[in-house]
Structure formats: structure tokens, C-alpha cells
mmCIF file of C-alpha atoms and ligand atoms in Angstrom:
data_model
loop_
_atom_site.group_PDB
_atom_site.id
_atom_site.type_symbol
_atom_site.label_atom_id
_atom_site.label_comp_id
_atom_site.label_asym_id
_atom_site.label_seq_id
_atom_site.Cartn_x
_atom_site.Cartn_y
_atom_site.Cartn_z
ATOM 1 C CA MET P 99 -25.004 -6.471 14.710
ATOM 2 C CA ALA P 100 -23.501 -2.627 14.383
ATOM 3 C CA ASP P 101 -25.414 -0.739 11.884
ATOM 4 C CA ARG P 102 -24.357 -1.742 8.848
ATOM 5 C CA ALA P 103 -25.537 0.809 6.846
ATOM 6 C CA LYS P 104 -22.314 2.940 7.677
ATOM 7 C CA LEU P 105 -20.030 0.991 5.311
ATOM 8 C CA PHE P 106 -22.622 1.231 2.510
ATOM 9 C CA ALA P 107 -23.083 5.467 3.023
ATOM 10 C CA PRO P 108 -21.208 7.051 -0.066
ATOM 11 C CA ALA P 109 -18.374 9.139 0.409
ATOM 12 C CA THR P 110 -16.568 11.874 -1.358
ATOM 13 C CA MET P 111 -12.607 11.190 -1.249
ATOM 14 C CA GLY P 112 -10.741 14.069 -2.913
ATOM 15 C CA ALA P 113 -12.246 13.279 -6.564
ATOM 16 C CA ILE P 114 -13.344 10.068 -6.118
ATOM 17 C CA GLU P 115 -17.047 8.883 -5.175
ATOM 18 C CA LEU P 116 -17.029 6.283 -3.410
ATOM 19 C CA PRO P 117 -20.025 3.800 -3.108
ATOM 20 C CA ASN P 118 -18.950 2.471 0.039
ATOM 21 C CA ARG P 119 -17.025 2.495 2.795
ATOM 22 C CA VAL P 120 -14.914 -1.495 2.320
ATOM 23 C CA LEU P 121 -11.328 -0.597 0.617
ATOM 24 C CA MET P 122 -9.425 -3.364 -0.856
ATOM 25 C CA ALA P 123 -5.897 -2.784 0.617
ATOM 26 C CA PRO P 124 -2.715 -2.987 -1.349
ATOM 27 C CA LEU P 125 -1.962 -7.160 -1.710
ATOM 28 C CA THR P 126 1.406 -8.044 -2.958
ATOM 29 C CA ARG P 127 0.694 -11.411 -4.474
ATOM 30 C CA ASN P 128 3.808 -12.208 -6.599
ATOM 31 C CA ARG P 129 2.199 -13.501 -9.613
ATOM 32 C CA ALA P 130 3.989 -10.700 -12.183
ATOM 33 C CA GLN P 131 6.159 -11.924 -14.815
ATOM 34 C CA SER P 132 9.865 -11.561 -14.116
ATOM 35 C CA ASP P 133 10.117 -8.220 -15.679
ATOM 36 C CA GLY P 134 7.495 -6.886 -13.975
ATOM 37 C CA THR P 135 4.775 -7.182 -16.977
ATOM 38 C CA PRO P 136 1.321 -7.912 -14.372
ATOM 39 C CA SER P 137 -0.184 -11.263 -15.549
ATOM 40 C CA ASP P 138 -3.135 -11.833 -17.719
ATOM 41 C CA LEU P 139 -4.840 -13.666 -14.334
ATOM 42 C CA ALA P 140 -4.742 -10.527 -12.676
ATOM 43 C CA GLN P 141 -7.147 -9.125 -15.232
ATOM 44 C CA THR P 142 -9.908 -11.596 -13.536
ATOM 45 C CA TYR P 143 -8.576 -10.694 -10.328
ATOM 46 C CA TYR P 144 -9.130 -7.398 -9.871
ATOM 47 C CA GLY P 145 -12.562 -7.473 -11.924
ATOM 48 C CA GLN P 146 -14.096 -9.714 -9.492
ATOM 49 C CA ARG P 147 -13.079 -7.553 -6.643
ATOM 50 C CA ALA P 148 -14.312 -4.209 -8.377
ATOM 51 C CA GLY P 149 -17.205 -3.670 -5.517
ATOM 52 C CA ALA P 150 -14.837 -2.745 -3.583
ATOM 53 C CA GLY P 151 -15.693 1.227 -2.597
ATOM 54 C CA LEU P 152 -11.889 1.532 -4.108
ATOM 55 C CA ILE P 153 -9.438 -1.157 -5.262
ATOM 56 C CA ILE P 154 -5.462 -0.073 -4.142
ATOM 57 C CA SER P 155 -3.534 -2.207 -6.350
ATOM 58 C CA GLU P 156 -0.613 -4.506 -4.896
ATOM 59 C CA ALA P 157 2.817 -2.210 -4.530
ATOM 60 C CA THR P 158 4.382 -1.732 -7.567
ATOM 61 C CA GLN P 159 8.012 -0.782 -8.150
ATOM 62 C CA VAL P 160 8.692 2.536 -10.190
ATOM 63 C CA ASP P 161 12.030 1.036 -10.758
ATOM 64 C CA ALA P 162 13.944 -2.069 -11.374
ATOM 65 C CA MET P 163 16.297 -0.721 -8.300
ATOM 66 C CA GLY P 164 12.571 -0.358 -6.177
ATOM 67 C CA LYS P 165 12.125 -4.215 -6.107
ATOM 68 C CA GLY P 166 12.454 -6.697 -3.504
ATOM 69 C CA TYR P 167 10.708 -9.554 -4.112
ATOM 70 C CA LEU P 168 10.121 -11.676 -6.528
ATOM 71 C CA ASP P 169 7.662 -11.690 -9.165
ATOM 72 C CA THR P 170 6.115 -8.526 -8.349
ATOM 73 C CA PRO P 171 4.836 -5.697 -11.049
ATOM 74 C CA GLY P 172 6.528 -2.416 -12.100
ATOM 75 C CA ILE P 173 5.273 0.511 -13.810
ATOM 76 C CA HIS P 174 8.436 1.759 -15.629
ATOM 77 C CA SER P 175 8.034 0.673 -19.127
ATOM 78 C CA ASP P 176 5.318 0.372 -21.869
ATOM 79 C CA ALA P 177 4.818 -3.034 -21.428
ATOM 80 C CA HIS P 178 3.964 -2.254 -17.611
ATOM 81 C CA VAL P 179 1.496 0.634 -19.273
ATOM 82 C CA ALA P 180 0.236 -1.798 -21.638
ATOM 83 C CA ALA P 181 -0.724 -4.687 -19.122
ATOM 84 C CA TRP P 182 -2.044 -2.501 -16.203
ATOM 85 C CA HIS P 183 -3.993 -0.792 -18.503
ATOM 86 C CA LEU P 184 -5.959 -4.105 -19.385
ATOM 87 C CA ILE P 185 -6.281 -4.347 -15.347
ATOM 88 C CA THR P 186 -7.682 -1.065 -15.223
ATOM 89 C CA ASP P 187 -10.370 -1.505 -18.060
ATOM 90 C CA ALA P 188 -11.126 -4.900 -16.454
ATOM 91 C CA VAL P 189 -11.875 -3.309 -13.271
ATOM 92 C CA HIS P 190 -13.920 0.087 -14.763
ATOM 93 C CA ALA P 191 -15.569 -2.390 -17.367
ATOM 94 C CA LYS P 192 -17.524 -4.084 -13.765
ATOM 95 C CA GLY P 193 -17.992 -0.257 -12.169
ATOM 96 C CA GLY P 194 -14.970 0.005 -10.053
ATOM 97 C CA ARG P 195 -12.061 2.642 -9.188
ATOM 98 C CA ILE P 196 -8.695 1.466 -8.960
ATOM 99 C CA PHE P 197 -5.736 3.187 -7.517
ATOM 100 C CA LEU P 198 -1.642 2.011 -8.283
ATOM 101 C CA GLN P 199 0.006 1.874 -5.380
ATOM 102 C CA LEU P 200 3.645 3.222 -6.126
ATOM 103 C CA TRP P 201 6.649 1.518 -4.040
ATOM 104 C CA HIS P 202 10.532 1.441 -3.703
ATOM 105 C CA VAL P 203 11.472 -1.363 -1.399
ATOM 106 C CA GLY P 204 14.794 0.683 -0.462
ATOM 107 C CA ARG P 205 17.051 -1.848 1.602
ATOM 108 C CA ILE P 206 14.365 -4.425 1.597
ATOM 109 C CA SER P 207 16.067 -6.792 -1.086
ATOM 110 C CA HIS P 208 18.904 -9.077 -2.321
ATOM 111 C CA VAL P 209 21.302 -8.375 -5.037
ATOM 112 C CA SER P 210 19.687 -11.174 -6.887
ATOM 113 C CA LEU P 211 16.592 -9.110 -7.739
ATOM 114 C CA LEU P 212 18.239 -5.882 -8.728
ATOM 115 C CA PRO P 213 19.862 -5.283 -12.159
ATOM 116 C CA ASP P 214 23.426 -6.299 -12.609
ATOM 117 C CA GLY P 215 23.414 -7.655 -9.074
ATOM 118 C CA ARG P 216 23.767 -4.220 -7.516
ATOM 119 C CA SER P 217 23.499 -3.620 -3.612
ATOM 120 C CA PRO P 218 20.183 -2.579 -2.740
ATOM 121 C CA LEU P 219 19.824 1.771 -2.000
ATOM 122 C CA ALA P 220 19.069 3.228 1.063
ATOM 123 C CA PRO P 221 19.126 6.199 3.320
ATOM 124 C CA SER P 222 22.068 4.997 5.196
ATOM 125 C CA ALA P 223 24.116 1.603 4.513
ATOM 126 C CA ILE P 224 22.514 -0.357 7.244
ATOM 127 C CA GLN P 225 21.586 -4.105 6.459
ATOM 128 C CA ALA P 226 17.823 -4.906 7.407
ATOM 129 C CA ASP P 227 17.762 -7.572 10.107
ATOM 130 C CA THR P 228 14.929 -9.613 7.943
ATOM 131 C CA GLN P 229 14.386 -11.626 4.980
ATOM 132 C CA THR P 230 13.129 -11.366 1.327
ATOM 133 C CA PHE P 231 11.728 -14.101 -1.192
ATOM 134 C CA THR P 232 13.902 -14.573 -4.094
ATOM 135 C CA ALA P 233 14.391 -17.233 -6.265
ATOM 136 C CA ASN P 234 16.052 -19.400 -3.890
ATOM 137 C CA GLY P 235 13.284 -18.754 -1.392
ATOM 138 C CA PHE P 236 13.592 -16.763 1.647
ATOM 139 C CA GLU P 237 17.057 -15.150 1.895
ATOM 140 C CA ASN P 238 18.439 -12.234 4.003
ATOM 141 C CA CYS P 239 18.501 -8.684 2.478
ATOM 142 C CA SER P 240 21.246 -7.549 1.069
ATOM 143 C CA PRO P 241 23.628 -5.095 2.959
ATOM 144 C CA PRO P 242 22.732 -1.816 0.997
ATOM 145 C CA GLU P 243 24.694 1.479 0.082
ATOM 146 C CA ALA P 244 24.143 4.689 1.053
ATOM 147 C CA MET P 245 22.079 6.858 -1.280
ATOM 148 C CA SER P 246 24.288 9.656 -2.971
ATOM 149 C CA LEU P 247 22.079 13.076 -3.146
ATOM 150 C CA ASP P 248 21.903 12.245 -6.996
ATOM 151 C CA GLN P 249 20.451 9.101 -6.336
ATOM 152 C CA ILE P 250 17.794 10.530 -4.485
ATOM 153 C CA HIS P 251 16.572 12.998 -7.107
ATOM 154 C CA GLU P 252 16.839 9.973 -9.652
ATOM 155 C CA THR P 253 14.295 8.041 -7.099
ATOM 156 C CA ILE P 254 11.986 10.926 -6.438
ATOM 157 C CA GLU P 255 11.732 11.123 -10.543
ATOM 158 C CA GLN P 256 11.113 7.547 -10.662
ATOM 159 C CA PHE P 257 8.018 8.316 -8.609
ATOM 160 C CA ARG P 258 6.940 11.293 -11.107
ATOM 161 C CA ASN P 259 7.702 8.843 -13.708
ATOM 162 C CA GLY P 260 5.729 5.938 -12.005
ATOM 163 C CA ALA P 261 3.013 8.281 -11.503
ATOM 164 C CA GLU P 262 2.541 9.484 -15.177
ATOM 165 C CA LEU P 263 2.653 6.173 -16.447
ATOM 166 C CA ALA P 264 -0.336 4.825 -14.028
ATOM 167 C CA ARG P 265 -2.285 7.793 -15.673
ATOM 168 C CA LYS P 266 -1.361 6.660 -19.333
ATOM 169 C CA ALA P 267 -2.470 2.765 -17.875
ATOM 170 C CA GLY P 268 -5.905 4.321 -17.212
ATOM 171 C CA PHE P 269 -6.035 4.450 -13.015
ATOM 172 C CA ASP P 270 -8.161 6.376 -11.065
ATOM 173 C CA GLY P 271 -5.137 7.675 -8.861
ATOM 174 C CA VAL P 272 -2.254 6.867 -7.265
ATOM 175 C CA GLU P 273 -1.464 5.899 -3.522
ATOM 176 C CA ILE P 274 2.494 6.552 -2.258
ATOM 177 C CA HIS P 275 3.650 3.694 -0.210
ATOM 178 C CA SER P 276 5.320 5.352 2.533
ATOM 179 C CA ALA P 277 4.904 2.440 4.757
ATOM 180 C CA ASN P 278 5.974 -1.012 6.286
ATOM 181 C CA GLY P 279 9.919 -0.246 6.433
ATOM 182 C CA TYR P 280 10.532 0.163 2.558
ATOM 183 C CA LEU P 281 12.471 3.118 1.048
ATOM 184 C CA LEU P 282 10.119 6.293 2.433
ATOM 185 C CA ASP P 283 9.833 4.673 5.849
ATOM 186 C CA GLN P 284 13.863 4.153 5.934
ATOM 187 C CA PHE P 285 14.188 7.969 5.593
ATOM 188 C CA ILE P 286 11.450 9.239 7.730
ATOM 189 C CA GLN P 287 12.463 6.602 10.652
ATOM 190 C CA ASP P 288 15.745 7.409 12.349
ATOM 191 C CA LYS P 289 16.394 3.757 13.213
ATOM 192 C CA THR P 290 17.271 3.300 9.605
ATOM 193 C CA ASN P 291 18.760 7.036 8.639
ATOM 194 C CA GLN P 292 21.327 7.786 9.967
ATOM 195 C CA ARG P 293 22.208 10.785 7.363
ATOM 196 C CA ASP P 294 23.935 14.075 8.205
ATOM 197 C CA ASP P 295 22.635 15.998 5.446
ATOM 198 C CA GLU P 296 19.120 17.836 4.507
ATOM 199 C CA TYR P 297 17.878 13.942 4.378
ATOM 200 C CA GLY P 298 18.740 13.124 7.834
ATOM 201 C CA GLY P 299 18.661 14.070 10.620
ATOM 202 C CA PRO P 300 15.976 16.363 12.403
ATOM 203 C CA VAL P 301 12.504 15.030 11.781
ATOM 204 C CA GLU P 302 11.791 17.745 8.963
ATOM 205 C CA ASN P 303 14.921 16.521 6.937
ATOM 206 C CA ARG P 304 13.891 13.177 7.149
ATOM 207 C CA ILE P 305 10.611 13.686 6.364
ATOM 208 C CA ARG P 306 11.330 15.954 3.110
ATOM 209 C CA ILE P 307 11.717 12.836 0.607
ATOM 210 C CA VAL P 308 8.448 12.053 1.188
ATOM 211 C CA SER P 309 7.260 15.805 1.256
ATOM 212 C CA GLU P 310 8.941 15.907 -2.668
ATOM 213 C CA ILE P 311 7.897 12.793 -4.081
ATOM 214 C CA VAL P 312 4.404 14.069 -3.024
ATOM 215 C CA ASP P 313 4.888 17.297 -4.827
ATOM 216 C CA ALA P 314 6.345 15.534 -8.303
ATOM 217 C CA VAL P 315 3.844 13.146 -8.215
ATOM 218 C CA ALA P 316 1.757 16.226 -7.952
ATOM 219 C CA THR P 317 2.695 17.452 -11.426
ATOM 220 C CA GLN P 318 1.210 14.209 -12.629
ATOM 221 C CA TRP P 319 -1.939 14.160 -10.834
ATOM 222 C CA SER P 320 -4.018 16.827 -9.243
ATOM 223 C CA ARG P 321 -3.944 16.007 -5.191
ATOM 224 C CA ASP P 322 -7.438 14.903 -4.845
ATOM 225 C CA ARG P 323 -6.143 11.767 -6.713
ATOM 226 C CA ILE P 324 -2.860 11.380 -4.437
ATOM 227 C CA GLY P 325 -3.421 9.021 -1.575
ATOM 228 C CA ILE P 326 -0.319 8.089 1.134
ATOM 229 C CA ARG P 327 -0.095 4.999 3.106
ATOM 230 C CA VAL P 328 1.740 5.286 6.397
ATOM 231 C CA SER P 329 2.221 2.784 9.502
ATOM 232 C CA PRO P 330 3.118 4.567 12.482
ATOM 233 C CA LEU P 331 3.864 1.337 14.567
ATOM 234 C CA GLY P 332 6.220 -0.090 12.795
ATOM 235 C CA HIS P 333 6.708 -3.653 13.147
ATOM 236 C CA ALA P 334 7.678 -4.254 9.520
ATOM 237 C CA ASN P 335 10.945 -5.230 7.911
ATOM 238 C CA ASP P 336 13.163 -4.447 11.334
ATOM 239 C CA ILE P 337 12.062 -0.382 11.232
ATOM 240 C CA GLY P 338 11.909 1.607 14.528
ATOM 241 C CA ASP P 339 11.793 5.068 15.544
ATOM 242 C CA SER P 340 13.065 6.917 19.087
ATOM 243 C CA ASP P 341 10.494 9.357 18.789
ATOM 244 C CA VAL P 342 7.459 7.612 17.170
ATOM 245 C CA GLU P 343 4.966 10.101 17.989
ATOM 246 C CA GLY P 344 7.266 13.384 17.366
ATOM 247 C CA THR P 345 8.131 11.944 13.919
ATOM 248 C CA PHE P 346 4.461 10.535 13.199
ATOM 249 C CA GLY P 347 2.716 13.988 14.109
ATOM 250 C CA ALA P 348 5.197 15.850 11.882
ATOM 251 C CA LEU P 349 4.782 13.766 9.135
ATOM 252 C CA TYR P 350 0.908 13.706 9.466
ATOM 253 C CA GLU P 351 1.026 17.264 9.894
ATOM 254 C CA MET P 352 3.093 17.860 6.703
ATOM 255 C CA LEU P 353 0.684 15.771 5.226
ATOM 256 C CA SER P 354 -2.059 17.413 5.880
ATOM 257 C CA ASP P 355 -0.635 20.342 4.492
ATOM 258 C CA LYS P 356 -0.295 18.745 0.979
ATOM 259 C CA ARG P 357 -4.234 18.601 0.663
ATOM 260 C CA LEU P 358 -4.019 14.794 -0.683
ATOM 261 C CA ALA P 359 -7.315 12.741 -1.438
ATOM 262 C CA TYR P 360 -6.525 10.608 1.531
ATOM 263 C CA LEU P 361 -4.188 9.349 4.459
ATOM 264 C CA HIS P 362 -4.194 5.566 4.682
ATOM 265 C CA VAL P 363 -2.992 4.119 7.902
ATOM 266 C CA MET P 364 -1.734 0.688 8.426
ATOM 267 C CA GLU P 365 -2.366 0.732 11.967
ATOM 268 C CA GLN P 366 -1.933 -3.070 13.322
ATOM 269 C CA PHE P 367 0.088 -5.833 11.109
ATOM 270 C CA PRO P 368 -0.970 -9.395 11.481
ATOM 271 C CA GLY P 369 0.013 -11.152 14.692
ATOM 272 C CA HIS P 370 0.654 -7.975 16.609
ATOM 273 C CA ASP P 371 -1.668 -6.558 19.047
ATOM 274 C CA ASN P 372 -3.098 -3.378 18.658
ATOM 275 C CA GLU P 373 -4.801 -2.662 22.323
ATOM 276 C CA GLY P 374 -3.585 -0.512 24.677
ATOM 277 C CA GLU P 375 -0.870 1.991 24.223
ATOM 278 C CA ALA P 376 -0.649 0.987 20.530
ATOM 279 C CA ALA P 377 -3.936 1.978 19.699
ATOM 280 C CA ALA P 378 -3.766 5.200 21.932
ATOM 281 C CA LEU P 379 -1.403 6.529 20.073
ATOM 282 C CA VAL P 380 -3.140 5.640 16.603
ATOM 283 C CA ARG P 381 -6.070 7.620 17.797
ATOM 284 C CA ARG P 382 -3.643 10.439 19.116
ATOM 285 C CA LEU P 383 -2.075 11.133 15.890
ATOM 286 C CA ARG P 384 -4.993 10.812 13.694
ATOM 287 C CA GLY P 385 -5.835 14.354 15.791
ATOM 288 C CA ARG P 386 -2.765 15.550 13.707
ATOM 289 C CA TYR P 387 -4.234 14.814 10.386
ATOM 290 C CA ASP P 388 -7.166 16.888 8.774
ATOM 291 C CA GLY P 389 -8.398 15.123 5.747
ATOM 292 C CA PHE P 390 -10.409 11.569 4.490
ATOM 293 C CA VAL P 391 -8.382 8.837 6.793
ATOM 294 C CA ILE P 392 -8.433 5.321 5.529
ATOM 295 C CA SER P 393 -7.878 3.065 8.960
ATOM 296 C CA ASN P 394 -6.538 -0.713 8.151
ATOM 297 C CA GLY P 395 -5.389 -3.801 10.122
ATOM 298 C CA GLY P 396 -7.357 -6.560 11.636
ATOM 299 C CA TYR P 397 -10.688 -5.153 11.214
ATOM 300 C CA THR P 398 -14.063 -7.118 11.120
ATOM 301 C CA ALA P 399 -17.659 -5.403 9.549
ATOM 302 C CA ASP P 400 -18.716 -4.017 13.119
ATOM 303 C CA THR P 401 -15.195 -3.054 14.192
ATOM 304 C CA ALA P 402 -15.265 -0.801 10.808
ATOM 305 C CA VAL P 403 -18.693 0.481 11.437
ATOM 306 C CA ASP P 404 -17.538 1.676 15.023
ATOM 307 C CA ALA P 405 -14.342 3.467 13.574
ATOM 308 C CA ILE P 406 -16.580 5.086 11.082
ATOM 309 C CA ALA P 407 -19.402 6.088 13.304
ATOM 310 C CA SER P 408 -16.562 7.410 16.156
ATOM 311 C CA GLY P 409 -15.032 9.656 13.247
ATOM 312 C CA HIS P 410 -11.590 7.646 13.584
ATOM 313 C CA ALA P 411 -11.742 6.758 9.839
ATOM 314 C CA ASP P 412 -14.138 7.600 6.838
ATOM 315 C CA ALA P 413 -13.391 4.395 5.185
ATOM 316 C CA VAL P 414 -11.609 1.285 6.061
ATOM 317 C CA ALA P 415 -9.585 -0.912 3.862
ATOM 318 C CA PHE P 416 -9.575 -4.822 4.341
ATOM 319 C CA GLY P 417 -6.589 -6.715 3.278
ATOM 320 C CA ARG P 418 -6.751 -10.714 3.823
ATOM 321 C CA ASP P 419 -10.630 -11.014 3.660
ATOM 322 C CA PHE P 420 -10.817 -9.500 0.015
ATOM 323 C CA ILE P 421 -8.052 -12.052 -0.906
ATOM 324 C CA ALA P 422 -10.213 -14.734 -0.056
ATOM 325 C CA THR P 423 -13.686 -13.188 -0.408
ATOM 326 C CA PRO P 424 -14.059 -11.576 -4.168
ATOM 327 C CA ASP P 425 -17.628 -9.995 -2.827
ATOM 328 C CA LEU P 426 -16.609 -8.989 0.329
ATOM 329 C CA PRO P 427 -18.694 -5.720 0.642
ATOM 330 C CA GLU P 428 -21.980 -7.957 -0.737
ATOM 331 C CA ARG P 429 -21.324 -10.490 2.201
ATOM 332 C CA PHE P 430 -21.166 -7.397 4.642
ATOM 333 C CA ARG P 431 -24.255 -6.443 3.643
ATOM 334 C CA VAL P 432 -25.755 -8.986 4.075
ATOM 335 C CA ASP P 433 -24.095 -10.586 7.138
ATOM 336 C CA ALA P 434 -22.918 -13.897 5.144
ATOM 337 C CA ASP P 435 -19.895 -15.663 6.301
ATOM 338 C CA LEU P 436 -16.593 -15.163 4.424
ATOM 339 C CA ASN P 437 -14.744 -17.898 2.369
ATOM 340 C CA GLU P 438 -11.544 -19.612 4.130
ATOM 341 C CA GLN P 439 -8.403 -17.581 3.413
ATOM 342 C CA ASP P 440 -5.270 -20.259 2.009
ATOM 343 C CA GLN P 441 -2.087 -18.527 3.453
ATOM 344 C CA ASP P 442 0.252 -21.012 1.275
ATOM 345 C CA THR P 443 -1.263 -19.329 -1.882
ATOM 346 C CA PHE P 444 -0.915 -15.755 -0.590
ATOM 347 C CA TYR P 445 1.976 -15.325 -2.180
ATOM 348 C CA GLY P 446 3.434 -16.608 -5.802
ATOM 349 C CA GLY P 447 1.439 -19.192 -7.923
ATOM 350 C CA GLY P 448 -1.402 -19.024 -10.463
ATOM 351 C CA ALA P 449 -5.404 -19.120 -10.428
ATOM 352 C CA GLU P 450 -5.365 -21.231 -7.261
ATOM 353 C CA GLY P 451 -6.166 -18.976 -4.218
ATOM 354 C CA TYR P 452 -6.025 -16.318 -6.728
ATOM 355 C CA THR P 453 -9.069 -15.915 -9.091
ATOM 356 C CA ASP P 454 -10.646 -19.419 -7.744
ATOM 357 C CA TYR P 455 -12.263 -18.136 -4.457
ATOM 358 C CA PRO P 456 -16.241 -18.449 -4.931
ATOM 359 C CA PHE P 457 -18.880 -15.636 -5.180
ATOM 360 C CA MET P 458 -21.935 -15.880 -3.009
ATOM 361 C CA ALA P 459 -24.612 -17.593 -4.691
ATOM 362 C CA GLU P 460 -27.920 -15.758 -5.550
ATOM 363 C CA ASP P 461 -29.695 -17.146 -2.599
ATOM 364 C CA LYS P 462 -26.822 -15.693 -0.050
ATOM 365 C CA THR P 463 -25.694 -19.112 0.658
ATOM 366 C CA LEU P 464 -21.998 -20.018 -0.612
ATOM 367 C CA ALA P 465 -21.676 -21.233 -4.133
ATOM 368 C CA SER P 466 -19.660 -24.088 -3.988
HETATM 369 C C1 LIG S 629 0.274 -7.070 2.321
HETATM 370 N N1 LIG S 629 0.035 -5.902 2.935
HETATM 371 C C2 LIG S 629 0.773 -4.892 1.935
HETATM 372 N N2 LIG S 629 0.703 -3.573 2.594
HETATM 373 C C3 LIG S 629 1.114 -2.781 1.150
HETATM 374 O O1 LIG S 629 1.022 -1.598 1.839
HETATM 375 N N3 LIG S 629 1.425 -3.205 -0.004
HETATM 376 C C4 LIG S 629 1.379 -4.486 -0.181
HETATM 377 O O2 LIG S 629 1.706 -4.524 -1.024
HETATM 378 C C5 LIG S 629 1.143 -5.249 1.025
HETATM 379 N N4 LIG S 629 1.180 -6.585 0.569
HETATM 380 C C6 LIG S 629 0.854 -7.603 0.794
HETATM 381 C C7 LIG S 629 0.202 -8.737 0.869
HETATM 382 C C8 LIG S 629 -0.080 -9.513 1.568
HETATM 383 C C9 LIG S 629 -0.535 -11.615 1.353
HETATM 384 C C10 LIG S 629 -0.411 -9.317 2.961
HETATM 385 C C11 LIG S 629 -1.516 -10.335 3.881
HETATM 386 C C12 LIG S 629 -0.545 -7.879 3.285
HETATM 387 C C13 LIG S 629 -0.437 -5.513 4.290
HETATM 388 C C14 LIG S 629 -1.835 -5.199 3.900
HETATM 389 O O3 LIG S 629 -2.153 -4.166 2.884
HETATM 390 C C15 LIG S 629 -2.783 -4.952 5.001
HETATM 391 O O4 LIG S 629 -2.030 -3.723 5.775
HETATM 392 C C16 LIG S 629 -2.832 -6.251 5.978
HETATM 393 O O5 LIG S 629 -3.076 -7.165 5.570
HETATM 394 C C17 LIG S 629 -3.577 -5.900 7.063
HETATM 395 O O6 LIG S 629 -4.982 -5.602 6.957
HETATM 396 P P1 LIG S 629 -6.285 -6.882 7.590
HETATM 397 O O7 LIG S 629 -5.483 -8.170 6.674
HETATM 398 O O8 LIG S 629 -6.198 -7.068 8.435
HETATM 399 O O9 LIG S 629 -7.578 -6.229 6.861
#
């Protein structure tokens, strides 16, 4: 067994003191009310996982136009703030820390999910060749409309507003979702951005909206409480770029200069290989960022130890393992088995597969 103590060495991440390096990745669970108000059960769910070095919340839309799936939570109304506050209180009562992931899906949406049946917004009017989940099950994403300059400025303001409301809801910081083929990734990568104004064309233009959103969020939070998530290897939501290393190298350097709490890199998508050239690319890009890095994607306790020991990562986020094993850090510490994951309850439903996964019993064997 690799030296697990590496996972439990405290770390300073911007303004946040992490008691361990085992973080909870953002995980959409589709259990919010239809108006985006988180459910009461979410208090229990997040509270159960407060042993994480940091919890990063499920992706949360900053505006009704930023919604792309059924029953995802929002952060754009007083009701949202009140419900999220109960969740942050539950996590803090258990000694945890929680950031809110600020999200806009862009073109990964469907008219039935958007106000007045409007078309999704995107950098360019290019329909995503993928599906989203609506009240009727999986449906093809709707054709989007290309955003006007005014709509881009409104969206930046919505991120600023979401950041302000996250502060009012008692979060410890925010993570800007710039990964997985959603709106910001759609601007960054040239497959989805064919604009010819100051938000399209050369990479400096394609990453401009990210820079402006970081600065807008930084009017609400000190930069040492802002993180950002990126996914250079693509694979999700029909995203792609003709020069991944050039594009993401420029993005990493721009973000380095912002002096944020962290860069969160989604390195591997479930079902995709992370060996060979893909892994080498992730490692080369790592050299373009100077600051605290959270790595994620397919890690185990032992590979996380290796990533931290080699300096590749400062902390590692776990997704699916945290869904099924609420006391994941403690299990890693004593090398106990993890609970089995039930993928059928990942997205949507109630308490089953959400708040009913067992904790380890005192004697270190699984509670039944
Ligand atoms: C995810 N992922 C994800 N990523 C993100 O940035 N915001 C989100 O809301 C979600 N939601 C989500 C839901 C579910 C059910 C899964 C399985 C995944 C991706 C997730 O954070 C993580 O990157 C992947 O799960 C890979 O990490 P693991 O599971 O290999 O540790």
C-alpha cells in the first residue's frame, strides 16, 4: 500500500485550510425541485460527506437559461439561497467546507427545459450531437442560437450574481465550471466557437469570457476562494479543438496569472483511457500552471498518493466513489472496502442511492 499519510497531510489551498487531500468532486444528482431549489434531502447528503477535505457542490445554474437537465439546482433566487444555506449549515455543523460549482450549460440543453421554450444559448449556432435528460427521458439537444454581445455580457453578470448569492448562502468559496463541454468550454474550444468578434477566433479571444467571468466573480469573493474546473481532454458533450495543447496552454497561463485558490483538472472521463499521449498531454499542461492543482478522474487511493508524491497534484477529487461511500477519506485511511456503486440511482430519484449508503461501523467492518 502506498503511503496513505500523503492523503492526510493538511494543505493550504488559497484561503482554505484542508484537513486532508481527499476532495469530493462536483456531482449532478438531479434531485432538486423543478424551480431549482435544492431538496431537503441534500442537507443530509452533503452533511454525510463533510469528512471530505473539501466538498464541491453539484453543478448549479446561475440562470434559468443555464439549465440543461431535469431537476438540477440553481443559484439565482432567494428560495435557492435559503435552501442552499441549510445545506452549508449542515456541512459546517459537521466540521466540513463546501464550495458551490457555478454552471451554465450553453448549448447542452433542450427547449422544454428553458423559459418560454427558448432556444439554448451558445457561442455559435452549432447543434450539439448529444442528448440531454428531460421530462420525456433522453432527447437530442435543441439547436442553439448564437449569443449576441449583450447576451454574453448578461451571462457574465449572471455568474457575478450567482457568486454573490453563493456568499449569501454561506459557502466557503465557488468553483467556476469551465469543463465538460458546457458554455465556457464551448467558447474555449474551436469546434463550437466560430465567432468572428472579440470572443472568437484566436485563443486570446476564445478564453476572454473565462477571464471576464473570473474577474466578475472576484468582485464577490477574494481570489483565494475561487477555483475553476477545466477538462483539456474533451470527450464530453461533442466538444473538441484543433490544437488542444495550444488552447489549454494559453488558458492555464491566463488562469495562473489570476492567482486563484486552485485549478481543478478533470483528467479522465469515465469509460475513456487516460494512458499514453492523453496522460502525457495532461502532464505537460500541468507545467503551464503555477498554483494549487486538484486532479480528478479515475483515481484510486494509491494513484492519488502517487500523484501527490510526484507533485502532479496537490489534492485529488473523487466522484463516483464519494456517491457510494460517504466516509471515503476514513475508509482510505484504514484501507477499508468501499461500498458498491448503484449507477441506476446516480441521476434522479429520492433517498435511495443518495442518503442511504452505509458508513463504516466502529469496528472498521461495513455497517449492514
Ligand atoms: C459527474 N461529473 C460532474 N462534473 C462536474 O464538473 N459537475 C457536475 O455536476 C458533475 N456531475 C456528475 C454526476 C455524476 C453522476 C457523475 C458520475 C459525474 C464528473 C465528476 O465530477 C468526475 O469528474 C467524474 O466522475 C470522474 O471522477 P471519478 O468518478 O473517476 O472519481
